[in-house]
Coordinates of C-alpha atoms in Angstrom, one line a residue:
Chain B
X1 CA 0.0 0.0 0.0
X2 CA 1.5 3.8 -0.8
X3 CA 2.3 5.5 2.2
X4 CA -0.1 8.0 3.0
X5 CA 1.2 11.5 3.6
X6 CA -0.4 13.8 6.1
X7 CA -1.9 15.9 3.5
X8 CA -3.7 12.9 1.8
X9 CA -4.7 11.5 5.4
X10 CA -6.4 15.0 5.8
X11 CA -8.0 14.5 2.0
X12 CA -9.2 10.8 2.9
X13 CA -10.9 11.8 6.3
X14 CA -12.8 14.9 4.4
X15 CA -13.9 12.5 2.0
X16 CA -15.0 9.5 4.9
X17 CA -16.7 12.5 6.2
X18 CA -18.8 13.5 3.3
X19 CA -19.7 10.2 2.5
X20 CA -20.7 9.9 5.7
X21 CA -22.7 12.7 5.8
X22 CA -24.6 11.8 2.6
X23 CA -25.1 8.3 4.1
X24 CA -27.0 10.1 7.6
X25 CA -28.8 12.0 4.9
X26 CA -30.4 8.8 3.4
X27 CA -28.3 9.2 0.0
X28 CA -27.9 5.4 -0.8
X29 CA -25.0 3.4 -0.1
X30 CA -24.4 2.1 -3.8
X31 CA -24.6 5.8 -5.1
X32 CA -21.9 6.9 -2.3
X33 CA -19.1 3.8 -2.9
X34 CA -20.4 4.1 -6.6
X35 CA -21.1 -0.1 -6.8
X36 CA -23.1 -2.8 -6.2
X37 CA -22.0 -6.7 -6.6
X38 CA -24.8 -8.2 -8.7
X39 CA -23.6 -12.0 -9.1
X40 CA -20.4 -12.3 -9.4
X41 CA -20.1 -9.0 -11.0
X42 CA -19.5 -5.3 -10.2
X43 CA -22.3 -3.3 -11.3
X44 CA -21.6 0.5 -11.4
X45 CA -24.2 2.7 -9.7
X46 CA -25.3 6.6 -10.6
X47 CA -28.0 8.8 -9.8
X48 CA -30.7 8.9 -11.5
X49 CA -30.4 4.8 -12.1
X50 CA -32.3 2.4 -10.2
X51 CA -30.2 0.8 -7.6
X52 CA -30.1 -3.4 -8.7
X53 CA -31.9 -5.0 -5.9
X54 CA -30.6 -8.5 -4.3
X55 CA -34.6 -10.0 -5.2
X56 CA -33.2 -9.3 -9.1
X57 CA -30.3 -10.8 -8.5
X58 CA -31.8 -13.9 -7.5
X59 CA -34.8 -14.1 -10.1
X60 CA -31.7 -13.4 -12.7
X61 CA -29.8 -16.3 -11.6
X62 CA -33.3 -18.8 -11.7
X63 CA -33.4 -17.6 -15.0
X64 CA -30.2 -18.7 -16.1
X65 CA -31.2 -22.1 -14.8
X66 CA -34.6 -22.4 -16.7
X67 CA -32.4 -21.5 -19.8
X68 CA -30.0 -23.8 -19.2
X69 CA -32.5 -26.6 -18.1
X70 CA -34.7 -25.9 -21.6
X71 CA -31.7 -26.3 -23.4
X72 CA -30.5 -29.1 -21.8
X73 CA -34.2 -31.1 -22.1
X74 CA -34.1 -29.8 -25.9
X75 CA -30.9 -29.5 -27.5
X76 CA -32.3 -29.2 -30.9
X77 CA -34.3 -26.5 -30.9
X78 CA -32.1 -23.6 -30.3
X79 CA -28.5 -24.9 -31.8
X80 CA -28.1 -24.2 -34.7
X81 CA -28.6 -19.9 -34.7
X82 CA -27.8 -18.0 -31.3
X83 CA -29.9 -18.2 -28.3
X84 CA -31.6 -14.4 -28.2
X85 CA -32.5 -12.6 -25.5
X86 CA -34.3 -9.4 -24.3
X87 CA -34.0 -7.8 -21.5
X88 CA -36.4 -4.5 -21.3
X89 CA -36.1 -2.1 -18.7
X90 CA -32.3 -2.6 -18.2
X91 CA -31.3 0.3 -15.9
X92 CA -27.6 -1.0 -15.0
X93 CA -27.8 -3.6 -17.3
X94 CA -27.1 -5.8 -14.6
X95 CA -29.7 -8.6 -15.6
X96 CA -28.3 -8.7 -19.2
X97 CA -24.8 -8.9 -18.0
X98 CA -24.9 -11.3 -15.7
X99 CA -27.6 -13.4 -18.0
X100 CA -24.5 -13.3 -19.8
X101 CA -21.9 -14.4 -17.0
X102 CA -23.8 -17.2 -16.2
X103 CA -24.5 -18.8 -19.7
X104 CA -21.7 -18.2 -21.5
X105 CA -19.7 -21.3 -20.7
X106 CA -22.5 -23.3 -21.1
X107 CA -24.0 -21.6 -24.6
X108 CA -21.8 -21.3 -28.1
X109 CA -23.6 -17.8 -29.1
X110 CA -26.0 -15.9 -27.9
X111 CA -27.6 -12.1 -28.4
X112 CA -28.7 -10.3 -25.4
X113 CA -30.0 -7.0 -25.8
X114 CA -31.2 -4.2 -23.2
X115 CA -33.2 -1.7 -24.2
X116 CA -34.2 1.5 -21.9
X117 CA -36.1 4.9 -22.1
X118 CA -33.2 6.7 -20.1
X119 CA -30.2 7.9 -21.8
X120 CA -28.7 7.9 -18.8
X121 CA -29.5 4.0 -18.1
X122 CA -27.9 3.1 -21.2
X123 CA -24.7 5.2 -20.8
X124 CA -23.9 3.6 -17.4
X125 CA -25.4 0.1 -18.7
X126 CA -22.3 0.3 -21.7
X127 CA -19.6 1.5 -19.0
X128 CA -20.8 -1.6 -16.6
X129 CA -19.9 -4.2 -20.0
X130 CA -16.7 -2.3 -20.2
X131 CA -16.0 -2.4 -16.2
X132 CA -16.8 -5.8 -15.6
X133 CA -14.7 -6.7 -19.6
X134 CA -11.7 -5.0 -17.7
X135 CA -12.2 -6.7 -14.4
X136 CA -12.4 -10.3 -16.0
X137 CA -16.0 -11.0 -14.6
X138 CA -17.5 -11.4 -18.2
X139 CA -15.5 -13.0 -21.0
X140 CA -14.6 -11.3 -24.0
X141 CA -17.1 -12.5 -26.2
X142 CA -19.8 -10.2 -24.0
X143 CA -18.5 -7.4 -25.9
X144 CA -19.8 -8.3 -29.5
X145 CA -22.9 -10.5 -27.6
X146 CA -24.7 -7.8 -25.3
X147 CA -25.8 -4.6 -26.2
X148 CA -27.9 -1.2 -24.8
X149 CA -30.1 0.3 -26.6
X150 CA -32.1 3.1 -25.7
X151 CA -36.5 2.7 -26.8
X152 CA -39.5 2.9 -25.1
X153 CA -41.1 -0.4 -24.1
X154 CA -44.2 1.2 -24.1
X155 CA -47.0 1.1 -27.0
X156 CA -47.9 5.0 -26.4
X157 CA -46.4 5.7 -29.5
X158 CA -44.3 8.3 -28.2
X159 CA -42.6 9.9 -30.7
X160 CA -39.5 10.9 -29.1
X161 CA -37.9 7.2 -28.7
X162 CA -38.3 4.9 -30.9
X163 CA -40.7 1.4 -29.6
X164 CA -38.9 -1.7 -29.3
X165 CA -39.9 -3.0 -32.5
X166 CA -38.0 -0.5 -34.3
X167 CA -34.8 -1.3 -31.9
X168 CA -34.5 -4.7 -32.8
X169 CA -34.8 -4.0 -36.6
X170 CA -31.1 -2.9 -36.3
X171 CA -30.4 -6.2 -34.7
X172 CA -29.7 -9.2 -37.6
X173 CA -30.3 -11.7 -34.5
X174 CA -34.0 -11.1 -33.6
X175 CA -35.0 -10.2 -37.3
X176 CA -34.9 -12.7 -40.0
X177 CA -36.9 -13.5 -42.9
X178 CA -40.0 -14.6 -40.7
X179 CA -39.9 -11.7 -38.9
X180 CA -39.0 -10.3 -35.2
X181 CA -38.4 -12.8 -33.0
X182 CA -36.6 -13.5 -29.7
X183 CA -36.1 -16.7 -27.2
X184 CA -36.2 -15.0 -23.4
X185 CA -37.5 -12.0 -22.4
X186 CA -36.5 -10.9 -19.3
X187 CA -38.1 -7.7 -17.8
X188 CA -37.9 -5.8 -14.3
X189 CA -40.1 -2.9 -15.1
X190 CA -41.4 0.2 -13.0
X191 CA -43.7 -2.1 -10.5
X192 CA -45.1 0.6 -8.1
X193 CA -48.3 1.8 -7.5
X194 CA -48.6 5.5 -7.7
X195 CA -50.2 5.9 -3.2
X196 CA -47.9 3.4 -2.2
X197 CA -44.9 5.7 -3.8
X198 CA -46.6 7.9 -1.0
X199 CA -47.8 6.0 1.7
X200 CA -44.9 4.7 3.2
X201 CA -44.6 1.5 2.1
X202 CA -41.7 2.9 -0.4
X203 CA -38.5 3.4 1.8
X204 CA -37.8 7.5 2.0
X205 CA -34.2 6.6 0.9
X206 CA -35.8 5.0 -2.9
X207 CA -38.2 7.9 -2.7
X208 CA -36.0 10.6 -2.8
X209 CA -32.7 9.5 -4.1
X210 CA -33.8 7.0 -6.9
X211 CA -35.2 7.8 -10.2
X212 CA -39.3 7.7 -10.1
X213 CA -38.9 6.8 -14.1
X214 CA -38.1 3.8 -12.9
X215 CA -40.2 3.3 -10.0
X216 CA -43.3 4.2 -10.9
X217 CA -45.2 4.1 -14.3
X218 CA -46.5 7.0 -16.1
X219 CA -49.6 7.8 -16.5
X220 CA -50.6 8.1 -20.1
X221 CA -50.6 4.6 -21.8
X222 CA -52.9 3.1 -24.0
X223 CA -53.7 0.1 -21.9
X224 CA -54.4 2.7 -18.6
X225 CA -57.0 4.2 -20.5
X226 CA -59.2 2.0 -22.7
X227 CA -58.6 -1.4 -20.5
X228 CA -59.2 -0.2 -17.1
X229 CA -55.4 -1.8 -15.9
X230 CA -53.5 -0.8 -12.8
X231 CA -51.2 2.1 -13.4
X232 CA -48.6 0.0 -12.1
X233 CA -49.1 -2.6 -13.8
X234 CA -48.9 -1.2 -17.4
X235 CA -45.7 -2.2 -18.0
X236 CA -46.5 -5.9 -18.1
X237 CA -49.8 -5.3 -20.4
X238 CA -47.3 -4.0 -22.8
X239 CA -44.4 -5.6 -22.5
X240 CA -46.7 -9.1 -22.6
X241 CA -47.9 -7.9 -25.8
X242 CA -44.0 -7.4 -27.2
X243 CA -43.2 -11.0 -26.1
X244 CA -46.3 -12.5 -27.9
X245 CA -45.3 -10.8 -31.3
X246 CA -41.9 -11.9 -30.9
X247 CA -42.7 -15.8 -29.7
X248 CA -40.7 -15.5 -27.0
X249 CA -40.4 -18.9 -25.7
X250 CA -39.4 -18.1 -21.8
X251 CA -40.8 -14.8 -20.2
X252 CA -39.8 -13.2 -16.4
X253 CA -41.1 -10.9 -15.1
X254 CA -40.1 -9.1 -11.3
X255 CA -43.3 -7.6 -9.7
X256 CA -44.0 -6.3 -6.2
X257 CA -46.0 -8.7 -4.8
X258 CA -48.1 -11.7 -4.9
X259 CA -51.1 -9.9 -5.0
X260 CA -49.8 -7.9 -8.6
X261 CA -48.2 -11.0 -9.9
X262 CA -51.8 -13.1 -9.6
X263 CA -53.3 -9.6 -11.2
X264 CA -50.3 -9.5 -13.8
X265 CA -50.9 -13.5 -14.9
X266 CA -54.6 -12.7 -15.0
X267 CA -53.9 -9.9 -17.6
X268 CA -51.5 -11.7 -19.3
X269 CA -54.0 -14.9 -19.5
X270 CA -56.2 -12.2 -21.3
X271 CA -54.3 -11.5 -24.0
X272 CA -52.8 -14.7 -24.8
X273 CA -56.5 -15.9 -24.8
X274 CA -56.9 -13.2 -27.1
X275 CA -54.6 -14.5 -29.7
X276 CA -55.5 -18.2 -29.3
X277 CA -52.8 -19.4 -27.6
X278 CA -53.3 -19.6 -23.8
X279 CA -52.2 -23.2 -24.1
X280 CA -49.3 -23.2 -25.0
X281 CA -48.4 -21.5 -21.6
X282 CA -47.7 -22.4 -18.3
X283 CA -47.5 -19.6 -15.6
X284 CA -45.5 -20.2 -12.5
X285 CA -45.5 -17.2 -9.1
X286 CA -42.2 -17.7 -7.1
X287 CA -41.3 -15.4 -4.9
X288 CA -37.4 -14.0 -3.9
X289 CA -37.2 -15.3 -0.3
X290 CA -37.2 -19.2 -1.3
X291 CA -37.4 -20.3 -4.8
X292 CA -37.3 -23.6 -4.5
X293 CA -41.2 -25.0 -5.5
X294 CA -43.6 -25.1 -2.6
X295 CA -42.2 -23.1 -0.5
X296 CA -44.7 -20.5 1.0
X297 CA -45.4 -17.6 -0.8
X298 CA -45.3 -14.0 1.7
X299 CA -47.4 -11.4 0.6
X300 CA -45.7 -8.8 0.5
X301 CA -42.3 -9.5 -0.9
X302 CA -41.1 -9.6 -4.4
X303 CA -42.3 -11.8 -6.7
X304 CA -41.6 -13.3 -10.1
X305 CA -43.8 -14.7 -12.9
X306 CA -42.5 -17.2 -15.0
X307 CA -44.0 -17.9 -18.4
X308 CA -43.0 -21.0 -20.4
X309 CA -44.4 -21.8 -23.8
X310 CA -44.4 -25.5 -24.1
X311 CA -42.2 -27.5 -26.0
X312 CA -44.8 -29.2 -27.8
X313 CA -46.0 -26.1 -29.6
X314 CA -42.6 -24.9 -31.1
X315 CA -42.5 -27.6 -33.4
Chain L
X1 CA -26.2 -0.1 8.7
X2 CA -23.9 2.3 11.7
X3 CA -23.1 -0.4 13.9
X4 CA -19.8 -1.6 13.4
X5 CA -19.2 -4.6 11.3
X6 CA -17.0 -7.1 12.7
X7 CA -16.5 -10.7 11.1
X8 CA -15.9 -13.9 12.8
X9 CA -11.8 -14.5 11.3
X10 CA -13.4 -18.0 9.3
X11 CA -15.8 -15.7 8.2
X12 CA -13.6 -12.9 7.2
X13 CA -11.2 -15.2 5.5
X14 CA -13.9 -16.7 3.6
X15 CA -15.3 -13.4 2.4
X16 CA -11.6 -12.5 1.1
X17 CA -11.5 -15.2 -0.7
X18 CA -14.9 -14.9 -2.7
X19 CA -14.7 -11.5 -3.4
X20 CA -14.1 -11.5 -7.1
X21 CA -12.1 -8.0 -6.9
X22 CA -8.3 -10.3 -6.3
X23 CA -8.4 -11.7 -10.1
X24 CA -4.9 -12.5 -9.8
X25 CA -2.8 -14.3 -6.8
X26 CA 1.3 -14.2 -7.6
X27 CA 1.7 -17.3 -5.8
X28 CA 0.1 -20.4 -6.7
X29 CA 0.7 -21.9 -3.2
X30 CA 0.6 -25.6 -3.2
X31 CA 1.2 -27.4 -0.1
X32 CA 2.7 -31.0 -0.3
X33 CA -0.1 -32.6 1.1
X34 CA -3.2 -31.4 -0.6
X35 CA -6.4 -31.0 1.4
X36 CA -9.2 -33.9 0.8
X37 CA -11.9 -32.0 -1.9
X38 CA -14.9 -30.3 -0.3
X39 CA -17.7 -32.4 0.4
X40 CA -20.0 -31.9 -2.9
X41 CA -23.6 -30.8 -1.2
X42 CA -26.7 -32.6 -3.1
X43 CA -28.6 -29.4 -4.1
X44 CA -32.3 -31.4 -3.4
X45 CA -30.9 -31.6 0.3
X46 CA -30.9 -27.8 0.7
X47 CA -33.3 -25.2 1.4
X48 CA -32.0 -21.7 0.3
X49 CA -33.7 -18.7 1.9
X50 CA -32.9 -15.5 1.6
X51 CA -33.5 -13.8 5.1
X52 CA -34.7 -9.7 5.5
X53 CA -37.1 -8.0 7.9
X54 CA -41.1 -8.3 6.8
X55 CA -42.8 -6.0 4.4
X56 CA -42.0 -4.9 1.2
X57 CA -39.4 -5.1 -0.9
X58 CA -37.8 -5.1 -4.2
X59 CA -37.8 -1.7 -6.0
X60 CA -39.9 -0.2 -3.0
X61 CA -36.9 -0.8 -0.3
X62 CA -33.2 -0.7 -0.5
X63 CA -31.5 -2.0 2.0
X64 CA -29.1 -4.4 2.6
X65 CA -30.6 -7.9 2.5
X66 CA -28.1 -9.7 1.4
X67 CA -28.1 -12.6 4.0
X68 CA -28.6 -16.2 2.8
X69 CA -29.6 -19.1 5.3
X70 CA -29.2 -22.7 4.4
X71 CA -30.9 -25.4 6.3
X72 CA -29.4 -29.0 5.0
X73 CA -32.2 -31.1 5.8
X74 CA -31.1 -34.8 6.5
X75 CA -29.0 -33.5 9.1
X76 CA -31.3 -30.5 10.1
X77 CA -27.7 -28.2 10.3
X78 CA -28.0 -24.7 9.8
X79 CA -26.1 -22.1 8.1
X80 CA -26.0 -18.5 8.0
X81 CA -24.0 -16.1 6.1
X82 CA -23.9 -12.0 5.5
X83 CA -19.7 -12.0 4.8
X84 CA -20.8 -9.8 2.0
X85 CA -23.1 -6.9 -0.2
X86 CA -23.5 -9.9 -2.6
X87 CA -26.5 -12.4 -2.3
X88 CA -24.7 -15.1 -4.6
X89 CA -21.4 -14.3 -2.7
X90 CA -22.8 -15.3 0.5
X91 CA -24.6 -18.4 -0.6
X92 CA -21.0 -19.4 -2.1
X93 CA -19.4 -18.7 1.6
X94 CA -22.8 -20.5 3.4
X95 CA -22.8 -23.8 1.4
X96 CA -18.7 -23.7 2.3
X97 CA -19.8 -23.4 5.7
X98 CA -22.1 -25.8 5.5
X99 CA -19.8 -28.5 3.3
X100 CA -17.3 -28.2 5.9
X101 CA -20.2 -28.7 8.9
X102 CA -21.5 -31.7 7.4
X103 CA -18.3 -33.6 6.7
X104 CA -16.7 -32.7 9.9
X105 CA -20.1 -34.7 11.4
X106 CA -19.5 -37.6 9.4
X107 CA -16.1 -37.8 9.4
X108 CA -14.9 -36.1 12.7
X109 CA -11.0 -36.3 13.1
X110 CA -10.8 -37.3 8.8
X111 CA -12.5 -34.1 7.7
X112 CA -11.1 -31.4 6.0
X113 CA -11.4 -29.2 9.0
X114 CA -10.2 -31.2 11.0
X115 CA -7.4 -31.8 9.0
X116 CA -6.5 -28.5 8.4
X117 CA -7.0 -27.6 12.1
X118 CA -4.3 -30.6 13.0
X119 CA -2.2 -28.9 10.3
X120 CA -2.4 -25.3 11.4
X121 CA -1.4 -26.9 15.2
X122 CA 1.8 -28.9 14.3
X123 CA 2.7 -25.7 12.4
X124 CA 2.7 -23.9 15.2
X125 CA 3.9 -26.5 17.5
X126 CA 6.9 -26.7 14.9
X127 CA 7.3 -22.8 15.0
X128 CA 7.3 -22.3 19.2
X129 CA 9.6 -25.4 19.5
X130 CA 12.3 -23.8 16.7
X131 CA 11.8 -20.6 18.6
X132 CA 12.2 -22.2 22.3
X133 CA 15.4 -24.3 20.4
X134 CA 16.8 -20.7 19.3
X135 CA 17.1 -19.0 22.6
X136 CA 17.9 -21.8 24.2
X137 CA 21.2 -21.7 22.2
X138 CA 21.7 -18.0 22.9
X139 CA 21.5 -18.5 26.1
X140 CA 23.9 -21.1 26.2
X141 CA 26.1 -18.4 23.9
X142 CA 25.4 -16.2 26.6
X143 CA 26.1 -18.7 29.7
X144 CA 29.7 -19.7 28.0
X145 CA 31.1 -16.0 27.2
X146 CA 29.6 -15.5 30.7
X147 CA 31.8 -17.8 32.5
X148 CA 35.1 -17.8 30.4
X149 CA 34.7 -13.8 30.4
X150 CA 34.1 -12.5 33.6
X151 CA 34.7 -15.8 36.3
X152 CA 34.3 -13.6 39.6
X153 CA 30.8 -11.8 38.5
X154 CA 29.5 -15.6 38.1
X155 CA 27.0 -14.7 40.5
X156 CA 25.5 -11.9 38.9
X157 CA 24.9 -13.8 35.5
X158 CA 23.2 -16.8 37.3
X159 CA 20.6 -14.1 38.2
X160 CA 20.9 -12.5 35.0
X161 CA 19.9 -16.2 33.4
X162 CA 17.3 -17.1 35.5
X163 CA 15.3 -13.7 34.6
X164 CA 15.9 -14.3 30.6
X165 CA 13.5 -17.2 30.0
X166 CA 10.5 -14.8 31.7
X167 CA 11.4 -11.7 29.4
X168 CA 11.8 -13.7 26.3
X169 CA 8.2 -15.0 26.6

């Protein structure tokens, strides 16, 4: 270690200081010491990014095993062109990247992209594949296999981003002759309910610190208005929608409680009903705090929804 | 989040050593006789929970819930870990924990820990008897320059020895 002279010991105690003094002010602690471990790698944390929560990290890593365990039942059916995957709402890019971390050994090629509304998002979400490139937690190949993008996930046909669609146009992987198409969507979208931003369930720390982008969803959708859905449950209307266009054959989704995930699976039953194909799918509730099957489901706590389209109806 | 956060050492060490940040170690240190492998744990015999208070979570909180509890169930042992920020960093260190628990149950003096416990006390043993044998021979350096030296302050240094052994300790 360098020796430290009196005048940097006097720097690093002004610093311990103001860092401590942002901490007593609620600032949190990811923001302050900049990062977050996510997995096995370093995610980089900045305002006016949603902090990556240790409920993700676990639905990420269940995910990587129902990928793994699909392939390994089916070996056929995703071979011969690279495995895709979608990740919408990426923030940190955190899920994408260590989606990545934890397949790549096991999977030849693979395209994972992460699309966001925030410029911001995708700036730090880039500099996080770079970080963790230069730190050795992801190999090489990440850098041509995972991408940010910034769109809007939304169908509000906002003009100023371009919808997802549009996004994966540019992307060879998920467009080919018969269209868009993708394998896994993964998606932790804005999950809270506009009173309980207020009422106290949402900690004061994530209220005031933490992007409410990417909190809580905004009010004018299409879905909000003509379908009588839950503001904050929007997200999943839409983003349901995207995954049915694109076939996707494994769909997560994070929500904020068992209550919302039954809603979210009834709204999703809705519109794959609508399109004929409610059974090809099985849905699946587990929740962060035990995932192995049976355990007890709390109501409060994050939850995730799992959607599989059966084997049988790829064919 | 204020109090101060102080590690058991076998918990400290572990967290050093499963913190990805040390991506490189100079020395590949290979003893002579290689610890036994850590027992493999059959994932259907675990329950992994992650612990934190009640109430909400996810994107409406952020704190620190990072702990990860194992319960092995045949043998109804218990494991907790919160070494680290990292959810999948702690479940490494608590199924470590756990690996080592179970064998040294089944196996008692032949388990790894056990093992490297027994190792970690000859060592030692080795070390304080090389360091007794040491000044021991200094003193019998001391004791012979002592007497062909100064022959009438012989009583002095007999005094002088007996008080060495007390201030080398």
């Amino acid at each position: 270690m360098a020796k430290v002279t009196p005048g940097g010991r006097l720097q690093q105690n002004k610093l311990l200081r103001s860092m401590c003094r942002a901490r007593s002010r609620g600032v949190p602690l990811q923001y302050i010491i900049g990062d977050q471990p996510f997995g096995d790698l370093q995610i980089l944390c900045r305002r006016n990014v949603l902090i990556p929560r240790a409920e993700t990290e676990s639905f990420t890593v269940h995910a990587s095993k129902l990928i793994l365990k699909r392939l390994d039942e089916h070996p056929e059916v995703t071979n011969p062109q690279p495995l895709r995957i979608l990740d919408l709402c990426s923030g940190t890019g955190a899920i994408a990247l260590l989606l990545h971390a934890l397949l790549a050994n096991k999977i030849k090629q693979m395209t994972i992209l992460g699309i966001d509304i925030s410029s911001t998002a995708v700036t730090l979400a880039s500099k996080n594949l770079e970080h963790n490139l230069h730190h050795g937690f992801l190999l090489d190949r990440a850098r041509t296999e995972v991408h940010f993008r910034q769109g809007n996930v939304l169908s509000n046909h906002d003009s100023n981003f371009p919808h997802v669609d549009k996004v994966l146009h540019e992307f060879p992987g998920f467009c080919n002759q018969s269209g868009l198409g993708c394998d896994v969507l993964i998606s932790n979208p804005p999950y809270i309910a506009p009173n309980s931003f207020w009422d106290g369930t949402t900690g004061r720390s994530v209220r005031i610190y933490e992007p409410k982008l990417a909190l809580v969803p905004s009010l004018e959708t299409d879905a909000n208005m003509e379908e009588h859905i839950r503001q904050e449950d929007v997200f999943y209307h839409d983003i349901f929608q995207s995954a049915m266009r694109l076939g996707a054959k494994l769909i997560v989704f994070e929500c904020g409680s068992y209550a919302q995930a039954c809603r979210v699976v009834g709204i999703c039953e809705d519109i794959a009903g609508a399109c004929a194909r409610r059974e090809e799918l099985a849905f699946h509730i587990v929740s962060s705090s035990g995932l192995e099957p049976g355990t007890h489901i709390s109501g409060s706590g994050p939850c995730a929804i799992i959607i599989e389209r059966s084997m049988a109806s790829e064919a | 989040m204020l109090r101060p956060l102080s590690l058991p050492p076998i918990l400290s060490s572990y967290a050093k050593t499963a913190l990805p940040l040390r991506h490189f170690t100079l020395t590949s240190f290979v003893s002579s006789k290689q610890l036994p492998p850590r027992l493999k744990i059959n994932d259907a015999d675990l329950t992994v929970s992650y612990l934190k208070g009640s109430g909400p979570g996810g994107q409406k909180i952020n704190k620190t819930n990072s702990a990860v509890q194992l319960i092995h169930k045949p043998t109804g042992l218990v494991v907790k870990s919160q070494a680290t920020r990292s959810r999948s960093q702690n479940e490494k260190i608590a199924r470590e924990l756990l690996a080592d628990r179970i064998e040294e149950l089944q196996k008692g003096d032949q388990s790894r820990v056990a093992i490297k416990a027994d190792r970690a006390r000859k060592q030692k043993a080795s070390a304080s008897k090389k360091t007794r044998r040491k000044y021991r021979e200094l003193e019998q350096n001391r004791e012979q320059e002592a007497e062909s030296g100064k022959a009438e302050d012989k009583h002095h240094s007999t005094e002088h020895k007996e008080q060495q052994p007390e201030q080398v300790q």
